PDB file of C-alpha atoms in Angstrom:
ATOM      1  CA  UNK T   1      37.749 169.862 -94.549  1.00 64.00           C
ATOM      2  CA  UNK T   2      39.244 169.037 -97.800  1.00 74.00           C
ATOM      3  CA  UNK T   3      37.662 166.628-100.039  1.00 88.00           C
ATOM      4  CA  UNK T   4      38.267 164.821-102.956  1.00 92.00           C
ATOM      5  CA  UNK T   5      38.207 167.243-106.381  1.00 93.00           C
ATOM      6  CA  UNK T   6      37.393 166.072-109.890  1.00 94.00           C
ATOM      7  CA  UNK T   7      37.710 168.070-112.908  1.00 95.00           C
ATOM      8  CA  UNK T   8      36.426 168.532-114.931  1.00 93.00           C
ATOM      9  CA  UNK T   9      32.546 168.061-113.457  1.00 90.00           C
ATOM     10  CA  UNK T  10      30.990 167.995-116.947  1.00 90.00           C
ATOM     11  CA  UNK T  11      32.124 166.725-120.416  1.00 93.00           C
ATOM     12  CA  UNK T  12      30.669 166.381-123.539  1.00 93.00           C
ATOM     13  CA  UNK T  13      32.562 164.856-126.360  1.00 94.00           C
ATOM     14  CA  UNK T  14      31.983 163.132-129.784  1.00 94.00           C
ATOM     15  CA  UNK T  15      32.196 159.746-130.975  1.00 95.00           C
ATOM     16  CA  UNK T  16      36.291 158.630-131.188  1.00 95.00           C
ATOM     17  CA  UNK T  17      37.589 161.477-129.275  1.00 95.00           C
ATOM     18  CA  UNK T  18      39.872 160.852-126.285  1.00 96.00           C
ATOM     19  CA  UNK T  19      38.851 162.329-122.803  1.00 96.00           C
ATOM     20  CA  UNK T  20      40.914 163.089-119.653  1.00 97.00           C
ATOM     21  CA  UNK T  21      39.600 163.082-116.123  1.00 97.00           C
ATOM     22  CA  UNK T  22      41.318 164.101-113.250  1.00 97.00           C
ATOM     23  CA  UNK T  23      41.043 163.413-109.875  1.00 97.00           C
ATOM     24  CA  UNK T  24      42.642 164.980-106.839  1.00 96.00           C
ATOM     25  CA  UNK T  25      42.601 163.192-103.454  1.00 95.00           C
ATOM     26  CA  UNK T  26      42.367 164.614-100.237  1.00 92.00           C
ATOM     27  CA  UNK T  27      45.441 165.289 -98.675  1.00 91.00           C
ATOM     28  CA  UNK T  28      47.899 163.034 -97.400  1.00 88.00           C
ATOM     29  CA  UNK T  29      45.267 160.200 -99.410  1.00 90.00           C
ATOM     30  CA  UNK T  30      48.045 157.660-101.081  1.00 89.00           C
ATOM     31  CA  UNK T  31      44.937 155.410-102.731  1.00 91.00           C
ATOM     32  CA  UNK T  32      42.635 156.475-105.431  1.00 94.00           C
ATOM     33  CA  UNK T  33      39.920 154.468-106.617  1.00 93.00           C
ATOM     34  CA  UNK T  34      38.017 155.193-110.191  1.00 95.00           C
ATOM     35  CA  UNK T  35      34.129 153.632-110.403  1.00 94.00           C
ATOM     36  CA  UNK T  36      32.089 153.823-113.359  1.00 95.00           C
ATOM     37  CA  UNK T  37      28.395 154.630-112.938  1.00 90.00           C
ATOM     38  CA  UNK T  38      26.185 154.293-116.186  1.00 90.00           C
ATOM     39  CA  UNK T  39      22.548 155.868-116.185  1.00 85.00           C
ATOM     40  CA  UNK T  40      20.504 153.830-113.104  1.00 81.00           C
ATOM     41  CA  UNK T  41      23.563 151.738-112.532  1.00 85.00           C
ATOM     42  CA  UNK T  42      25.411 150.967-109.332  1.00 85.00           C
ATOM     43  CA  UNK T  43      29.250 152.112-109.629  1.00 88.00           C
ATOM     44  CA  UNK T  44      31.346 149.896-111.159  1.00 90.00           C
ATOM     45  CA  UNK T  45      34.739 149.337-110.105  1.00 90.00           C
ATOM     46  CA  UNK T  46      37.838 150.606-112.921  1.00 94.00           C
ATOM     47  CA  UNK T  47      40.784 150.554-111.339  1.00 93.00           C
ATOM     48  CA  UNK T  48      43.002 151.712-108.012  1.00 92.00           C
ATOM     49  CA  UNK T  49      46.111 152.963-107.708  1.00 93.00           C
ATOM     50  CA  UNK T  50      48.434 152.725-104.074  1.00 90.00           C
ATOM     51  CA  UNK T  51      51.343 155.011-103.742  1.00 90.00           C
ATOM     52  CA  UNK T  52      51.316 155.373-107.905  1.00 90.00           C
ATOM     53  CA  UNK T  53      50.980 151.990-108.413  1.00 92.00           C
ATOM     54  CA  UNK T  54      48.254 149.956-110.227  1.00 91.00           C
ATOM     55  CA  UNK T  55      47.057 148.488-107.047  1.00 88.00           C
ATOM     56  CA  UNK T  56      43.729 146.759-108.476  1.00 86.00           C
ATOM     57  CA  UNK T  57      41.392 146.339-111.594  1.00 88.00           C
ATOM     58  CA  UNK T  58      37.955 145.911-112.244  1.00 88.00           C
ATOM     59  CA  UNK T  59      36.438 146.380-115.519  1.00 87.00           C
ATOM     60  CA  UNK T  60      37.949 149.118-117.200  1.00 92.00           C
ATOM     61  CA  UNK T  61      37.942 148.993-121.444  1.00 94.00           C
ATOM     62  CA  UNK T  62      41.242 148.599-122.851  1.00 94.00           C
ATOM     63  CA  UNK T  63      40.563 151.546-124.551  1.00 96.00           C
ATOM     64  CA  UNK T  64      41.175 153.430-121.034  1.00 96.00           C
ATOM     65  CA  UNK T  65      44.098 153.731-118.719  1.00 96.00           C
ATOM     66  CA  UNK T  66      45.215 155.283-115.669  1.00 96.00           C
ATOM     67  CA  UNK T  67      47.874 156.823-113.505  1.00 96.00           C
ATOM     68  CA  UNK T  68      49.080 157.961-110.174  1.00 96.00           C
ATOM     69  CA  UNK T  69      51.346 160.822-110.441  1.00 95.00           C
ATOM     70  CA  UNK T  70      53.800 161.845-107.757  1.00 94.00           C
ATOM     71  CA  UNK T  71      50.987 164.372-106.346  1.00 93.00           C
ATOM     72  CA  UNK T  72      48.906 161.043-105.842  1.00 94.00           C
ATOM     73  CA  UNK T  73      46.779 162.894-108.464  1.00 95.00           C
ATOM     74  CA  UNK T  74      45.141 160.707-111.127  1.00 97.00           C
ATOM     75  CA  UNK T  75      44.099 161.186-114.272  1.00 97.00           C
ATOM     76  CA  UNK T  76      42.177 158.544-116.373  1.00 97.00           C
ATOM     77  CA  UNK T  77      42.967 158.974-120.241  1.00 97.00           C
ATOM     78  CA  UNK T  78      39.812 157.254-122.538  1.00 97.00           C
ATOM     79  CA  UNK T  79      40.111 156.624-126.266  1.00 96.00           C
ATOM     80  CA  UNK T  80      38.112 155.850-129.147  1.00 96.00           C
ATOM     81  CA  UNK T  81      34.905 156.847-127.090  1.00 96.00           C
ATOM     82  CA  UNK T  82      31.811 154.963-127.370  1.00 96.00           C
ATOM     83  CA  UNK T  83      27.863 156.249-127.029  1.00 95.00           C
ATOM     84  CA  UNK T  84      28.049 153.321-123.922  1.00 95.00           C
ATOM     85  CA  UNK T  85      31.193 155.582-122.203  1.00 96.00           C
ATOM     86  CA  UNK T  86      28.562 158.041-121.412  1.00 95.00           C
ATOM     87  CA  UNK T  87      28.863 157.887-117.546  1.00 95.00           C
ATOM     88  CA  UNK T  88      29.138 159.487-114.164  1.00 93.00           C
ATOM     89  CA  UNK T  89      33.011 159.013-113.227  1.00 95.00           C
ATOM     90  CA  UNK T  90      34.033 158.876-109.400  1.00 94.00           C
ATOM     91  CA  UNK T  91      37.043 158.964-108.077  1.00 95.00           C
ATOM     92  CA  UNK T  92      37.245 157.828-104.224  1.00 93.00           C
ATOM     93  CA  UNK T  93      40.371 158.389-102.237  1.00 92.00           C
ATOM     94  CA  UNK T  94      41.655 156.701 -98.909  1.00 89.00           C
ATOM     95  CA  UNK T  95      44.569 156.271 -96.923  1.00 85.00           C
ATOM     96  CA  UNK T  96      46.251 153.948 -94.268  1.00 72.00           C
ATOM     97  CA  UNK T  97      44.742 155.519 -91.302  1.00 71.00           C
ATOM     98  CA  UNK T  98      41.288 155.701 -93.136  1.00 66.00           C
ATOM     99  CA  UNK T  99      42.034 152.150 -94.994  1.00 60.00           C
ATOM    100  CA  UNK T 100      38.087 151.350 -94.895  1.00 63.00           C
ATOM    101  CA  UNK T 101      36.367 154.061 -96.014  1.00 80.00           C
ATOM    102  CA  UNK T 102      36.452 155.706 -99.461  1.00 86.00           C
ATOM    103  CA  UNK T 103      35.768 159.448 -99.443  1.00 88.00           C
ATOM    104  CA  UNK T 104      33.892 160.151-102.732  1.00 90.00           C
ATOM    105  CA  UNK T 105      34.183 162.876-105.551  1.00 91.00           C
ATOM    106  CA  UNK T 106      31.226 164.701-106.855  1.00 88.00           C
ATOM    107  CA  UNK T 107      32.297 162.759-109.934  1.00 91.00           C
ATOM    108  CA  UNK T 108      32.683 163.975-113.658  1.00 94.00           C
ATOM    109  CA  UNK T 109      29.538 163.621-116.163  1.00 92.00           C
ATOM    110  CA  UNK T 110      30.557 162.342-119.621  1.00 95.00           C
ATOM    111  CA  UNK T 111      28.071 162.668-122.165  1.00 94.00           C
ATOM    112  CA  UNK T 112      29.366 161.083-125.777  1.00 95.00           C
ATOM    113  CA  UNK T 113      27.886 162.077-128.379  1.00 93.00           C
TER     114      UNK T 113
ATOM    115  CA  UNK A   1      34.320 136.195-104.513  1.00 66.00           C
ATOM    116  CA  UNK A   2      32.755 138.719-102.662  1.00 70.00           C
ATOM    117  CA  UNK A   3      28.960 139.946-103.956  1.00 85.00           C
ATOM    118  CA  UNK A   4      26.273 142.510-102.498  1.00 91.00           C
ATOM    119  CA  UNK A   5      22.658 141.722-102.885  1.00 93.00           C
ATOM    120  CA  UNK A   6      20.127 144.726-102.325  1.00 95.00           C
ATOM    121  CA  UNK A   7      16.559 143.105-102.780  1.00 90.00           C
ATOM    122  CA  UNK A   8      14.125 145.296-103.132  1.00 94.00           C
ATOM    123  CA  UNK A   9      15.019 147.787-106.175  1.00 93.00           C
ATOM    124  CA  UNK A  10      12.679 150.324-104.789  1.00 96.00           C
ATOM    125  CA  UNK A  11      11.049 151.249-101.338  1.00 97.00           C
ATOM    126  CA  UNK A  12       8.187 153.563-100.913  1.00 97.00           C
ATOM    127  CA  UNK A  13       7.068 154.393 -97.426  1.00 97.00           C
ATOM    128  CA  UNK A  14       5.271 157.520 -95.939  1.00 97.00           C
ATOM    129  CA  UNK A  15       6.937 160.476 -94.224  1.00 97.00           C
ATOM    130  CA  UNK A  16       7.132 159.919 -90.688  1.00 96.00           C
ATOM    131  CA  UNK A  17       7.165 155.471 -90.696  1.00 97.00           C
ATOM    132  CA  UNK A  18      10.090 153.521 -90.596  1.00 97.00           C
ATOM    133  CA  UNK A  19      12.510 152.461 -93.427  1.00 97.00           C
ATOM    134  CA  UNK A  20      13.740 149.485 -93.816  1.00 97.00           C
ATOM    135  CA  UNK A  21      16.488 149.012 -96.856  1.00 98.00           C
ATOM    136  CA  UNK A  22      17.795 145.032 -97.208  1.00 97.00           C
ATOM    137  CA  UNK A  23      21.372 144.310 -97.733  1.00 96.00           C
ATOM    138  CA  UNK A  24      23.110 140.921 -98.572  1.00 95.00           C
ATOM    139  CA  UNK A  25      26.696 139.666 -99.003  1.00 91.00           C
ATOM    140  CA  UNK A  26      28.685 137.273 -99.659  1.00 87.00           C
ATOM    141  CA  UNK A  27      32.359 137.108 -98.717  1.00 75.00           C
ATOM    142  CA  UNK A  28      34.798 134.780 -98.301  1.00 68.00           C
ATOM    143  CA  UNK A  29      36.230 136.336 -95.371  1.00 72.00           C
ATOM    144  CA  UNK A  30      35.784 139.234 -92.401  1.00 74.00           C
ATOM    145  CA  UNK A  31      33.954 141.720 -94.471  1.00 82.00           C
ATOM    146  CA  UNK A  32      33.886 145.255 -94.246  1.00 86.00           C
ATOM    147  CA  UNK A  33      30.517 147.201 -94.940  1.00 91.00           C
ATOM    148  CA  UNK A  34      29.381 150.036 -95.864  1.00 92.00           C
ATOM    149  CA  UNK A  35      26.211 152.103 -96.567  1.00 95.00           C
ATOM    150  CA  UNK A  36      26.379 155.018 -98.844  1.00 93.00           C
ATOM    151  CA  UNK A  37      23.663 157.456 -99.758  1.00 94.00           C
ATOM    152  CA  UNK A  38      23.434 159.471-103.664  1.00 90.00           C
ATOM    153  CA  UNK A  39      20.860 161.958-104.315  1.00 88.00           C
ATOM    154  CA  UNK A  40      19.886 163.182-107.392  1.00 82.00           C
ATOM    155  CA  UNK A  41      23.075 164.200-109.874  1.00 74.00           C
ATOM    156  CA  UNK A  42      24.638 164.413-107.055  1.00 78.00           C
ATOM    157  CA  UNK A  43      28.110 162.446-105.429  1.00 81.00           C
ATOM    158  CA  UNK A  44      27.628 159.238-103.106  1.00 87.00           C
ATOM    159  CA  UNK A  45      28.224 160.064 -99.142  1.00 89.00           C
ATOM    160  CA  UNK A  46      28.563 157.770 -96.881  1.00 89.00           C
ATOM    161  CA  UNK A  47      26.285 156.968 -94.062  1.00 93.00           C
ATOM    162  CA  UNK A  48      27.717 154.419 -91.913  1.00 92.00           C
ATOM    163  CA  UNK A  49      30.000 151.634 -91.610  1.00 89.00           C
ATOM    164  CA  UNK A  50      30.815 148.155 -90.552  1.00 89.00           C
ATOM    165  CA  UNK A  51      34.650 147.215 -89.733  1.00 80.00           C
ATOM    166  CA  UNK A  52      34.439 144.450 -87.053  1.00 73.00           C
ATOM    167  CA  UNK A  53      33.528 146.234 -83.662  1.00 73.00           C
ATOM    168  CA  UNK A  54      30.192 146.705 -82.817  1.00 81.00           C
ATOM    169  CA  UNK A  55      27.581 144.963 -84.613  1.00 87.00           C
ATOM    170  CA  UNK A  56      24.977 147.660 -84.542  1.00 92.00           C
ATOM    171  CA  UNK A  57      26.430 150.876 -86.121  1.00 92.00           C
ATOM    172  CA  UNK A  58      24.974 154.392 -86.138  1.00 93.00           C
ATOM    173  CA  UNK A  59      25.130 156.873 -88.571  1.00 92.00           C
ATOM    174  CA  UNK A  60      24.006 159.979 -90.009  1.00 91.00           C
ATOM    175  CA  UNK A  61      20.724 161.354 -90.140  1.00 92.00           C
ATOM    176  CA  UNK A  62      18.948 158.415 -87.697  1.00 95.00           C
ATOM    177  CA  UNK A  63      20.195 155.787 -89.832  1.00 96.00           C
ATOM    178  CA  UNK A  64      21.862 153.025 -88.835  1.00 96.00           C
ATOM    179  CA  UNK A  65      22.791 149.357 -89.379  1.00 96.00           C
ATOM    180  CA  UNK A  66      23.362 145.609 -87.633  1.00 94.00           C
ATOM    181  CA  UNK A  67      25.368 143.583 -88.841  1.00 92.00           C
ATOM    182  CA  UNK A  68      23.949 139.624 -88.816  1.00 92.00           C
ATOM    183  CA  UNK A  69      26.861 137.591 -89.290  1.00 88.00           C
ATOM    184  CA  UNK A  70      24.560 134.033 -89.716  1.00 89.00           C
ATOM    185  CA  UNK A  71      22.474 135.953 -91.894  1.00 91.00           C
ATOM    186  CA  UNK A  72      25.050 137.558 -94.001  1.00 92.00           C
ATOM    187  CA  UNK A  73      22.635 140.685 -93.420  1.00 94.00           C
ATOM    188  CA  UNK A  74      23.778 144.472 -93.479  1.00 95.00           C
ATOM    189  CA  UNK A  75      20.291 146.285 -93.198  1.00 97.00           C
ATOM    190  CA  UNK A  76      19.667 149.492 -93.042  1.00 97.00           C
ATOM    191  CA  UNK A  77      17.090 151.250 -90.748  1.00 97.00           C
ATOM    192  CA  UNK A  78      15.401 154.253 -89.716  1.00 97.00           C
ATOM    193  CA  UNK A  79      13.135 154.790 -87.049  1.00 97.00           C
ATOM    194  CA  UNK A  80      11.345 157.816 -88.998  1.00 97.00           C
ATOM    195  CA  UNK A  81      11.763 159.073 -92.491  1.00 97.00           C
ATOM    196  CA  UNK A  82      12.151 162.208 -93.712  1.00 96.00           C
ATOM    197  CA  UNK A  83      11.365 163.500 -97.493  1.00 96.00           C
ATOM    198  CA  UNK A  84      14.798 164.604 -97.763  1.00 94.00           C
ATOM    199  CA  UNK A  85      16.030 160.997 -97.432  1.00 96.00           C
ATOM    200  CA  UNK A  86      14.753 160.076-100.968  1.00 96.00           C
ATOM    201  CA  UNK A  87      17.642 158.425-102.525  1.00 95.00           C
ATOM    202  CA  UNK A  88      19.335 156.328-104.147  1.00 94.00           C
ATOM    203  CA  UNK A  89      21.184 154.031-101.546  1.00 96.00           C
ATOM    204  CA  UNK A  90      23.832 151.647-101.695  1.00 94.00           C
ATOM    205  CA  UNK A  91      25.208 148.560 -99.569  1.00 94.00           C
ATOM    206  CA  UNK A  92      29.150 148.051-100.419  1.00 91.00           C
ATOM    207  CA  UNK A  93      30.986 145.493 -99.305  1.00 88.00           C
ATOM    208  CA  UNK A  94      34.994 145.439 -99.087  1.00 81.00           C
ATOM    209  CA  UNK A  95      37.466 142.846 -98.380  1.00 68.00           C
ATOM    210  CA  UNK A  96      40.549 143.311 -99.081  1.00 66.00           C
ATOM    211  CA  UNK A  97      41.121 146.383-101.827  1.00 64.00           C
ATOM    212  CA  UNK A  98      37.999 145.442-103.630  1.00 69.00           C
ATOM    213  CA  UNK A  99      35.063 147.573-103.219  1.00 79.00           C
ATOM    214  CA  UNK A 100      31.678 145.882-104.799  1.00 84.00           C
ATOM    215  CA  UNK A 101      28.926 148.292-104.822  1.00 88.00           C
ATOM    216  CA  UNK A 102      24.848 146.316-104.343  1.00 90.00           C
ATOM    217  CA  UNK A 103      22.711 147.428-107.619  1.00 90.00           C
ATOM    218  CA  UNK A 104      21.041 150.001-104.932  1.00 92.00           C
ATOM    219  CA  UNK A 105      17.965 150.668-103.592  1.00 95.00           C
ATOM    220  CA  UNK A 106      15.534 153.407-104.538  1.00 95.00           C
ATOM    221  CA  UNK A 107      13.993 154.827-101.464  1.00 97.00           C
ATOM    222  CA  UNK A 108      10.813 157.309-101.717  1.00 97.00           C
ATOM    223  CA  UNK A 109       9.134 159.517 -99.170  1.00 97.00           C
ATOM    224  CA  UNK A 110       5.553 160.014 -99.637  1.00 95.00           C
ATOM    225  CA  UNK A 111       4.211 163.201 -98.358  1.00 93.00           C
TER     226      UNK A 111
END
């Protein structure tokens, strides 16, 4: 079965440089969900989109933002990145019929350096 | 506000003897729970869940769950463990569109 893609897996960027992530959800999936997972950390929740719409929102910088394209693709844009960005990224995806359970990415590894 | 307490940080036990992983939440209302499982650089997959039926759940790989609504509980069990459950595991609670992951739980298998 299809499951949720995130490119791209590994990124390594410098101090002040902007980064992309994108996330694809599994088919027919209208909700994605971005978490945040520093080094020993538990995920923390950024932000979820419903039917491209900012649906909820944790604690994502203001140097970050997000979208739901008409795909229900997502991409999260960072800025001005920081040594403390350096993260494991997940996107999660769900939909109506599986409204309580997230299927997880393999997430994207951002290493700022 | 909804919360997710894991206590123990890490849990060691022998191949072969039972796990036990503790979960606690808080939620204002009808929760939904979750378990999910994360080895090493690797994505989190879910193990079992809670949505309101049956208060013991089972899930993958012998594991499984009660949920103790007077004790706000969600633990996680296993009758026998296996070296390839050492992970990193999670209790998440949702209620709502909010998703609150515990701090996890570090489980090890001792040969």
């Amino acid at each position: 079965a299809a499951g949720v893609i995130q490119s791209p897996r590994h990124l390594i960027k410098e101090k002040r440089e902007t980064a992309t992530l994108k996330c694809y959800p599994i088919p027919r999936h209208d909700t994605v969900y971005w978490y945040q997972q520093g080094p020993g950390q538990d995920p923390q929740f950024l932000i979820s989109f419903y039917e491209k719409m900012q649906s909820d929102k944790g604690s994502i910088p203001d140097r970050f933002s997000a979208q739901q394209f008409s795909d229900y693709h997502s991409e999260l844009n960072m800025s001005s990145l920081e040594l403390g960005d350096s993260a494991l990224y997940f996107c999660a995806s769900s939909s109506k019929t599986s409204y309580n359970e997230q299927f997880f990415g393999p997430g994207t590894r951002l290493t700022v350096l | 506000a909804q919360s997710v307490t894991q206590l123990d940080s890490h849990v060691s036990v022998s191949e072969g003897t039972p796990v036990l992983l503790r979960c606690n939440y808080s939620s204002s209302y009808s929760p939904s729970l979750f378990w999910y499982v994360q080895h090493p650089n690797k994505g989190l997959q879910l193990l079992l869940k809670y949505t309101s039926a049956a208060t013991l759940v089972k899930g993958i790989n012998g594991f499984e769950a009660e949920f103790k609504k007077s004790e706000t509980s969600f633990h996680l069990t296993k009758p026998s463990a296996h070296m390839s459950d050492a992970a990193e595991y999670f209790c998440v609670v949702r209620t709502g569109q909010n998703f609150v992951f515990g701090p996890g739980t570090r489980l090890s298998v001792l040969p």
